[in-house]
Short mmCIF file of C-alpha atoms and ligand atoms in Angstrom, two decimals:
data_model
loop_
_atom_site.label_atom_id
_atom_site.label_comp_id
_atom_site.label_asym_id
_atom_site.label_seq_id
_atom_site.Cartn_x
_atom_site.Cartn_y
_atom_site.Cartn_z
CA MET A 1 60.77 22.72 97.53
CA THR A 2 58.48 20.00 96.26
CA LYS A 3 55.78 20.96 93.77
CA SER A 4 55.11 24.35 95.36
CA THR A 5 55.15 27.49 93.32
CA LYS A 6 55.60 29.80 96.29
CA PRO A 7 58.01 29.02 99.11
CA LEU A 8 56.37 28.11 102.40
CA MET A 9 57.22 30.55 105.16
CA LEU A 10 57.00 28.71 108.47
CA VAL A 11 57.04 31.05 111.46
CA LEU A 12 57.79 29.58 114.89
CA SER A 13 57.28 31.82 117.89
CA SER A 14 57.22 31.10 121.60
CA PRO A 15 58.12 32.52 124.96
CA SER A 16 61.90 32.05 125.18
CA GLY A 17 62.83 28.66 126.55
CA ALA A 18 59.83 26.79 125.11
CA GLY A 19 62.03 24.81 122.74
CA LYS A 20 61.50 26.65 119.48
CA THR A 21 65.18 26.70 118.47
CA THR A 22 65.47 22.92 118.95
CA LEU A 23 62.30 22.41 116.91
CA SER A 24 63.54 24.69 114.11
CA LYS A 25 66.78 22.74 113.87
CA LYS A 26 64.90 19.44 113.84
CA ILE A 27 62.65 20.62 111.00
CA GLN A 28 65.64 21.69 108.97
CA GLN A 29 67.42 18.37 109.58
CA SER A 30 64.36 16.34 108.64
CA ASP A 31 63.47 18.31 105.51
CA ASN A 32 66.28 19.89 103.53
CA SER A 33 63.84 22.04 101.56
CA PHE A 34 63.80 24.31 104.64
CA GLU A 35 66.43 26.90 105.45
CA ILE A 36 66.40 28.82 108.70
CA SER A 37 66.35 32.58 108.24
CA VAL A 38 69.44 34.01 109.94
CA SER A 39 68.43 37.22 111.69
CA HIS A 40 70.48 40.28 112.50
CA THR A 41 70.83 41.14 116.16
CA THR A 42 72.58 43.66 118.36
CA ARG A 43 72.82 41.27 121.32
CA ASN A 44 76.16 39.75 122.22
CA PRO A 45 76.89 36.23 120.93
CA ARG A 46 76.55 33.41 123.48
CA PRO A 47 79.64 31.20 123.85
CA ASN A 48 78.44 28.53 121.39
CA GLU A 49 77.05 30.92 118.78
CA VAL A 50 78.69 31.56 115.41
CA ASP A 51 78.38 34.82 113.48
CA GLY A 52 76.54 34.28 110.19
CA VAL A 53 75.18 30.92 111.36
CA ASP A 54 73.11 31.61 114.47
CA TYR A 55 72.76 35.33 113.85
CA HIS A 56 74.45 38.15 112.01
CA PHE A 57 75.84 39.96 115.04
CA VAL A 58 75.95 43.70 114.38
CA THR A 59 76.40 46.91 116.33
CA LYS A 60 73.38 49.02 117.21
CA LYS A 61 74.69 51.71 114.84
CA ASN A 62 74.85 49.25 111.94
CA PHE A 63 71.44 47.80 112.74
CA LEU A 64 69.81 51.23 112.78
CA LYS A 65 71.51 52.10 109.49
CA LEU A 66 70.13 48.95 107.82
CA LEU A 67 66.72 49.73 109.30
CA ASP A 68 66.85 53.28 108.04
CA GLU A 69 67.71 52.02 104.55
CA GLY A 70 64.56 49.85 104.60
CA LEU A 71 66.51 46.58 104.37
CA PHE A 72 64.47 44.65 106.96
CA TYR A 73 61.18 42.82 106.42
CA GLU A 74 60.51 43.09 110.12
CA HIS A 75 62.30 44.00 113.31
CA ALA A 76 61.70 44.18 117.05
CA LYS A 77 63.37 45.32 120.23
CA ILE A 78 63.44 42.41 122.66
CA PHE A 79 65.00 42.56 126.13
CA GLY A 80 66.84 45.75 125.12
CA ASN A 81 68.35 44.36 121.91
CA PHE A 82 67.29 44.74 118.29
CA TYR A 83 66.45 41.75 116.12
CA GLY A 84 65.47 41.79 112.46
CA THR A 85 64.97 39.74 109.31
CA SER A 86 66.80 41.24 106.37
CA LYS A 87 65.18 41.15 102.94
CA SER A 88 68.45 39.94 101.42
CA SER A 89 68.69 36.84 103.64
CA ILE A 90 65.14 35.79 102.66
CA LYS A 91 65.84 36.46 98.99
CA LYS A 92 68.90 34.22 99.15
CA ILE A 93 66.77 31.36 100.52
CA THR A 94 63.91 31.79 98.05
CA ASP A 95 66.32 32.22 95.12
CA ASN A 96 67.58 28.75 96.07
CA LYS A 97 63.94 27.57 95.78
CA HIS A 98 63.90 26.68 99.44
CA ASN A 99 61.19 27.08 102.07
CA VAL A 100 61.90 29.52 104.89
CA LEU A 101 61.80 28.84 108.61
CA PHE A 102 61.58 31.87 110.90
CA ASP A 103 62.45 31.76 114.58
CA ILE A 104 61.02 35.16 115.50
CA ASP A 105 58.79 36.71 118.15
CA TRP A 106 55.14 37.80 117.88
CA GLN A 107 56.08 41.33 116.85
CA GLY A 108 57.96 40.02 113.82
CA SER A 109 55.16 37.60 112.99
CA GLU A 110 52.65 40.46 113.09
CA GLN A 111 54.76 42.54 110.71
CA LEU A 112 55.30 39.66 108.26
CA SER A 113 51.52 39.07 108.21
CA LYS A 114 51.12 42.43 106.50
CA PHE A 115 52.92 41.09 103.42
CA LYS A 116 49.89 39.35 101.94
CA GLU A 117 51.92 37.81 99.12
CA LEU A 118 53.91 35.67 101.58
CA ASN A 119 52.83 32.07 102.01
CA LEU A 120 52.92 32.21 105.83
CA VAL A 121 52.10 29.42 108.28
CA LYS A 122 52.38 30.66 111.84
CA VAL A 123 52.88 28.28 114.75
CA PHE A 124 53.06 29.28 118.40
CA ILE A 125 54.89 26.91 120.74
CA LEU A 126 53.90 26.85 124.41
CA PRO A 127 55.76 25.26 127.29
CA PRO A 128 53.61 22.85 129.36
CA SER A 129 53.41 25.46 132.15
CA LYS A 130 55.01 28.64 133.43
CA GLU A 131 56.75 26.67 136.18
CA GLU A 132 58.19 24.22 133.66
CA LEU A 133 59.47 27.10 131.54
CA GLU A 134 61.31 28.59 134.52
CA LYS A 135 62.85 25.19 135.28
CA ARG A 136 64.05 24.88 131.66
CA LEU A 137 65.53 28.36 131.62
CA ILE A 138 67.46 27.59 134.81
CA ALA A 139 68.54 24.15 133.52
CA ARG A 140 69.86 25.42 130.18
CA ASN A 141 72.20 27.67 132.14
CA GLN A 142 72.34 30.27 129.40
CA ASP A 143 71.05 33.31 131.22
CA ASP A 144 71.86 34.97 134.51
CA LYS A 145 69.21 35.35 137.24
CA GLU A 146 68.20 38.82 136.03
CA ALA A 147 67.71 37.61 132.45
CA ILE A 148 65.58 34.70 133.62
CA LYS A 149 63.47 37.09 135.67
CA ARG A 150 63.01 39.32 132.60
CA ARG A 151 62.06 36.36 130.41
CA MET A 152 59.53 35.15 132.98
CA LEU A 153 58.01 38.64 133.24
CA ALA A 154 57.60 38.69 129.44
CA TYR A 155 55.86 35.30 129.49
CA SER A 156 52.25 36.44 130.02
CA LYS A 157 52.59 39.24 127.51
CA ASP A 158 54.08 36.84 124.96
CA ILE A 159 51.44 34.16 125.27
CA ALA A 160 48.61 36.67 124.88
CA HIS A 161 49.56 36.72 121.18
CA LYS A 162 48.98 33.04 120.56
CA LYS A 163 45.52 33.94 119.19
CA ASP A 164 47.19 35.53 116.14
CA TYR A 165 48.76 32.23 115.05
CA ASP A 166 47.40 29.50 112.78
CA TYR A 167 48.40 26.73 115.21
CA VAL A 168 49.30 26.48 118.89
CA LEU A 169 51.37 23.50 120.03
CA ILE A 170 52.34 22.53 123.56
CA ASN A 171 55.92 21.35 123.82
CA ASP A 172 55.43 18.82 126.59
CA ASN A 173 57.69 16.33 124.92
CA VAL A 174 59.97 17.48 122.13
CA GLU A 175 59.49 14.40 119.91
CA ASN A 176 55.69 14.56 120.15
CA CYS A 177 55.68 18.27 119.47
CA PHE A 178 58.03 17.79 116.53
CA ASN A 179 55.70 15.13 115.06
CA GLU A 180 52.75 17.51 115.35
CA LEU A 181 54.77 20.21 113.66
CA LYS A 182 55.80 17.86 110.86
CA LYS A 183 52.12 17.04 110.24
CA ILE A 184 51.32 20.75 109.90
CA VAL A 185 54.27 21.26 107.56
CA SER A 186 53.39 18.34 105.28
CA LYS A 187 49.75 19.42 105.11
CA HIS A 188 50.78 22.88 103.92
CA LEU A 189 53.43 21.58 101.54
CA LYS A 190 50.84 19.29 99.99
CA ASN A 191 48.33 22.14 99.55
CA ASN A 192 50.98 24.45 98.24
P1 LIG B 1 67.50 34.99 121.69
O1 LIG B 1 68.21 36.24 122.11
O2 LIG B 1 67.15 34.11 122.86
O3 LIG B 1 68.25 34.25 120.60
O4 LIG B 1 66.13 35.42 121.02
C1 LIG B 1 65.20 36.20 121.74
C2 LIG B 1 63.91 36.28 120.96
O5 LIG B 1 64.13 37.00 119.74
C3 LIG B 1 63.34 34.93 120.55
O6 LIG B 1 61.95 34.93 120.85
C4 LIG B 1 63.55 34.89 119.04
O7 LIG B 1 62.56 34.13 118.39
C5 LIG B 1 63.42 36.35 118.70
N1 LIG B 1 64.04 36.70 117.43
C6 LIG B 1 65.19 36.21 116.89
N2 LIG B 1 65.43 36.76 115.70
C7 LIG B 1 64.39 37.61 115.45
C8 LIG B 1 64.06 38.48 114.36
O8 LIG B 1 64.75 38.59 113.35
N3 LIG B 1 62.91 39.20 114.49
C9 LIG B 1 62.11 39.11 115.58
N4 LIG B 1 61.01 39.84 115.57
N5 LIG B 1 62.39 38.32 116.61
C10 LIG B 1 63.52 37.58 116.56
#
């Protein structure tokens, strides 16, 4: 963290497939004051995903136990699976005097907003169009047809929440979008 007293909490949300994970990784690579918050999830790991790196993969029983014990800042059920940000993973990042980058949905963003003491900057990433999003989901070959259909059905509901964010960016071209995001980040780091 530069001269900030409070860590910056950068929230990136988007309909799935809009490029938010790529953008999160690019922010982290370009500015090592940022650490990505590793969420807990009950969904199964994808072939390239590593436990403890991409997510903490847990059973539903374990997730509900952690939830019951009040150990999450926020959580949501998305496409039938639970996702949540544990208080301990954020504490680890802030204890290291690092800024936090959240890759979470609108439900999580809404819950984090209730913690007024957090230095949140919320950015919503949009794909250029619904058609383009569908093309990307098919091209990334990560989901079966049913999952793509579910993600596309969630699209309109997801984007209705863009009004609750500080910034809305269109990811037409990943480098341009990344540059816009970097400008937002440096502005907030400077004012911090
Ligand atoms: P995926 O299963 O594709 O990795 O993620 C599905 C959605 O869950 C994405 O929109 C992602 O941002 C969101 N997500 C991931 N982790 C969390 C979390 O801890 N909390 C919330 N609310 N959403 C999350």
